[in-house]
């Protein structure tokens, strides 16, 4: 029997990212992982933002291993039927990895930093006590019980049941197989066809994976292998001479958990939400959300406001799902097959979630998904050219009458604190900090100052001059500072 601050279920990128951060914050962290590593895992094309995350976790070297392929060009057929070549510079610095090896390396790093790992050890059951969770874990030879204040459920798709899902997009299934690398270019290929789309990339074991994404209804009339072969034959980029064998499949319908935070039991990664594979950002989004969840957990464990922590965690989950859903819809709308084809039509219009058990969170998410049916119009201020500092310098200034002050939770030293933020029609969200500088105390000085130049000079006594100038220009550009 053992007692921890946090127990994490599952050692995918979501679980291990949370573990690394919580260990760095000084907590006693345990993890159970049911599979022996390295285990096979799809989801190997990592988006450019992954580098920042690995740097932040002090794990940069893990993306420089021999199995990581950098600078892959891409061939794309999407908006028209003519192939479009994307150089690595245009694509951004993504990485194609072997997920089995990367997940194993990340886990090894967490163990070296103090993680108490149980592997192979399958989570089986939980009991809630007044102040903590009692969790039963199955090891090969015996069962053990672990006690923990928080449990972070990062078991991927096994960590969420059908009845806990709010489906956020039309159903979709992935079918994949491998061909010899010699049959395909050393590039990522993406191609839209009438009934779906295909993605392919070289894997680290000298194969080329070809993955097709289709509506599961298309598999009801014909066996999956026939559907897959027909899709390949329809393409320009994936017309391989020898058809691949050993077809694999899995559902990839996007969803979100309807109650992701219950009694200090939090869902992470794909146990919390899954996004359409179109953007290849699943791993990045999962890790980013884990970092946000650790801020909420740290806030509660440090004696902070638990309600604020839960709100912050839920807001970040909601933002992630809503933004990605909106982006995906716009991207499907650009596909050349267009609204004439059911697959494309259904995915380019809002998908109204089905009626399911409602929770306050699922209601909030459904509402937010419906409110984002039309893209936001660009604000007038967003179209302004950056004004010239010298021209602004002598001009008189005042605060916009449309500015409002609101209290909001902000991350300070990995904890949430209440701060005063500004709300303005030209801002997409409330802002309390600009470049890590608290903005409210600086704005309090504005009424006593007559010109733009004096404002920058006064602020530069508190922050470096270039930053003072940058903040003042930003606020002018957004019309939060305006002429008197
Ligand atoms: C077909 C497909 C293609 C994808 N392509 C991409 C892509 O190109 N790029 C990208 O970024 N993302 C992609 N994704 C998404 C990506 O795979 C996921 O976002 C990512 O794996 C989520 O990480 P996770 O840590 O939440 O879950 P996982 O990586 O699934 O890890 C969960 C872990 O929990 C363990 N576990 C399960 N049950 C238990 C239990 N009872 N007890 C203990 N441990 C348990 C599992 O063994 C596993 O190791 C794709 C997903 C799919 C399905």
Short mmCIF file of C-alpha atoms and ligand atoms in Angstrom, two decimals, residues 8-17 31-37 39-47 50 95-96 99 103 118-124 136-138 153-159 173-176 197 199 209 211-213 249-253 255 268-287 290, ligand 1:
data_model
loop_
_atom_site.label_atom_id
_atom_site.label_comp_id
_atom_site.label_asym_id
_atom_site.label_seq_id
_atom_site.Cartn_x
_atom_site.Cartn_y
_atom_site.Cartn_z
CA UNK A 8 -1.56 8.92 -13.24
CA UNK A 9 -3.18 6.13 -15.25
CA UNK A 10 -1.49 5.55 -18.63
CA UNK A 11 1.98 6.44 -19.91
CA UNK A 12 1.13 7.99 -23.28
CA UNK A 13 2.28 11.56 -24.00
CA UNK A 14 -0.60 13.06 -21.98
CA UNK A 15 0.19 11.08 -18.81
CA UNK A 16 3.97 11.38 -18.99
CA UNK A 17 3.86 15.10 -19.78
CA UNK A 31 1.90 5.99 -12.61
CA UNK A 32 0.37 2.72 -13.76
CA UNK A 33 0.83 1.57 -17.36
CA UNK A 34 -0.80 -1.65 -18.52
CA UNK A 35 1.47 -2.32 -21.54
CA UNK A 36 5.12 -3.29 -21.55
CA UNK A 37 7.08 -0.63 -23.50
CA UNK A 39 4.22 -0.76 -27.38
CA UNK A 40 2.88 -0.05 -30.84
CA UNK A 41 1.08 3.29 -31.18
CA UNK A 42 -0.17 5.28 -34.17
CA UNK A 43 -0.11 9.09 -34.11
CA UNK A 44 3.46 9.58 -35.24
CA UNK A 45 3.33 12.79 -37.24
CA UNK A 46 3.99 15.53 -34.69
CA UNK A 47 3.16 19.17 -35.39
CA UNK A 50 5.86 19.91 -30.22
CA UNK A 95 8.64 15.58 -36.82
CA UNK A 96 7.76 12.04 -37.86
CA UNK A 99 5.70 6.68 -31.02
CA UNK A 103 6.77 7.28 -25.41
CA UNK A 118 4.08 0.40 -11.93
CA UNK A 119 4.42 -1.40 -15.30
CA UNK A 120 2.89 -3.57 -16.55
CA UNK A 121 0.09 -2.69 -14.17
CA UNK A 122 -3.52 -2.29 -15.21
CA UNK A 123 -5.87 0.09 -13.42
CA UNK A 124 -8.97 -1.89 -12.41
CA UNK A 136 -6.80 -1.04 -7.33
CA UNK A 137 -4.08 -1.97 -9.78
CA UNK A 138 -3.44 -5.43 -11.29
CA UNK A 153 -6.85 9.41 -16.04
CA UNK A 154 -4.66 9.37 -19.18
CA UNK A 155 -5.63 5.90 -20.45
CA UNK A 156 -6.25 7.23 -23.97
CA UNK A 157 -9.41 5.95 -25.65
CA UNK A 158 -9.68 3.23 -22.98
CA UNK A 159 -10.24 5.92 -20.37
CA UNK A 173 -12.89 5.58 -39.19
CA UNK A 174 -9.18 5.16 -40.07
CA UNK A 175 -7.99 2.23 -42.23
CA UNK A 176 -4.26 1.72 -42.65
CA UNK A 197 -8.99 11.52 -47.59
CA UNK A 199 -2.46 10.49 -45.46
CA UNK A 209 2.15 3.93 -43.85
CA UNK A 211 -3.93 5.74 -43.82
CA UNK A 212 -7.40 6.39 -45.21
CA UNK A 213 -10.16 8.29 -43.37
CA UNK A 249 -8.58 0.06 -38.50
CA UNK A 250 -9.87 2.11 -35.59
CA UNK A 251 -12.59 4.73 -35.00
CA UNK A 252 -11.36 8.33 -35.05
CA UNK A 253 -14.59 10.22 -34.41
CA UNK A 255 -15.44 13.67 -28.93
CA UNK A 268 -6.30 13.96 -19.70
CA UNK A 269 -5.35 13.42 -23.36
CA UNK A 270 -7.67 11.21 -25.38
CA UNK A 271 -9.43 10.18 -22.18
CA UNK A 272 -10.62 13.83 -22.12
CA UNK A 273 -11.07 14.68 -25.81
CA UNK A 274 -10.15 13.49 -29.29
CA UNK A 275 -9.83 15.78 -32.28
CA UNK A 276 -10.12 15.09 -36.00
CA UNK A 277 -6.78 13.64 -37.22
CA UNK A 278 -6.72 16.18 -40.07
CA UNK A 279 -4.37 18.59 -38.31
CA UNK A 280 -1.94 15.94 -36.94
CA UNK A 281 -1.89 17.89 -33.67
CA UNK A 282 -3.40 15.22 -31.36
CA UNK A 283 -0.19 14.63 -29.41
CA UNK A 284 0.65 18.34 -29.14
CA UNK A 285 -2.89 19.24 -28.01
CA UNK A 286 -2.92 16.37 -25.49
CA UNK A 287 0.41 17.47 -23.98
CA UNK A 290 -1.84 18.17 -19.59
C1 LIG B 1 -5.62 6.62 -36.42
C2 LIG B 1 -5.05 7.75 -35.62
C3 LIG B 1 -4.11 8.58 -36.21
C4 LIG B 1 -3.54 9.63 -35.47
N1 LIG B 1 -2.59 10.41 -36.05
C5 LIG B 1 -2.00 11.38 -35.33
C6 LIG B 1 -0.93 12.15 -35.86
O1 LIG B 1 -0.51 11.95 -36.99
N2 LIG B 1 -0.38 13.11 -35.08
C7 LIG B 1 -0.80 13.35 -33.81
O2 LIG B 1 -0.26 14.25 -33.14
N3 LIG B 1 -1.79 12.62 -33.26
C8 LIG B 1 -2.39 11.64 -33.98
N4 LIG B 1 -3.37 10.88 -33.41
C9 LIG B 1 -3.77 11.17 -32.04
C10 LIG B 1 -2.74 10.66 -31.02
O3 LIG B 1 -2.47 9.31 -31.23
C11 LIG B 1 -3.29 10.88 -29.63
O4 LIG B 1 -3.60 12.24 -29.50
C12 LIG B 1 -2.33 10.53 -28.52
O5 LIG B 1 -1.87 9.21 -28.61
C13 LIG B 1 -3.04 10.72 -27.19
O6 LIG B 1 -2.16 10.43 -26.17
P1 LIG B 1 -2.70 9.89 -24.77
O7 LIG B 1 -1.54 9.95 -23.85
O8 LIG B 1 -3.94 10.57 -24.40
O9 LIG B 1 -3.13 8.37 -25.05
P2 LIG B 1 -2.29 7.10 -25.52
O10 LIG B 1 -1.12 7.52 -26.30
O11 LIG B 1 -3.29 6.21 -26.15
O12 LIG B 1 -1.78 6.45 -24.16
C14 LIG B 1 -2.66 5.83 -23.25
C15 LIG B 1 -1.87 4.82 -22.43
O13 LIG B 1 -2.74 4.29 -21.42
C16 LIG B 1 -2.46 2.91 -21.25
N5 LIG B 1 -3.63 2.26 -20.64
C17 LIG B 1 -4.82 1.98 -21.22
N6 LIG B 1 -5.63 1.35 -20.33
C18 LIG B 1 -4.94 1.27 -19.17
C19 LIG B 1 -5.25 0.76 -17.87
N7 LIG B 1 -6.43 0.19 -17.58
N8 LIG B 1 -4.31 0.85 -16.91
C20 LIG B 1 -3.10 1.41 -17.15
N9 LIG B 1 -2.76 1.90 -18.37
C21 LIG B 1 -3.67 1.85 -19.36
C22 LIG B 1 -2.19 2.44 -22.69
O14 LIG B 1 -1.44 1.23 -22.71
C23 LIG B 1 -1.41 3.63 -23.26
O15 LIG B 1 -0.01 3.46 -23.14
C24 LIG B 1 -3.95 9.84 -34.14
C25 LIG B 1 -4.91 9.00 -33.55
C26 LIG B 1 -5.44 7.97 -34.28
C27 LIG B 1 -6.45 7.08 -33.61
#
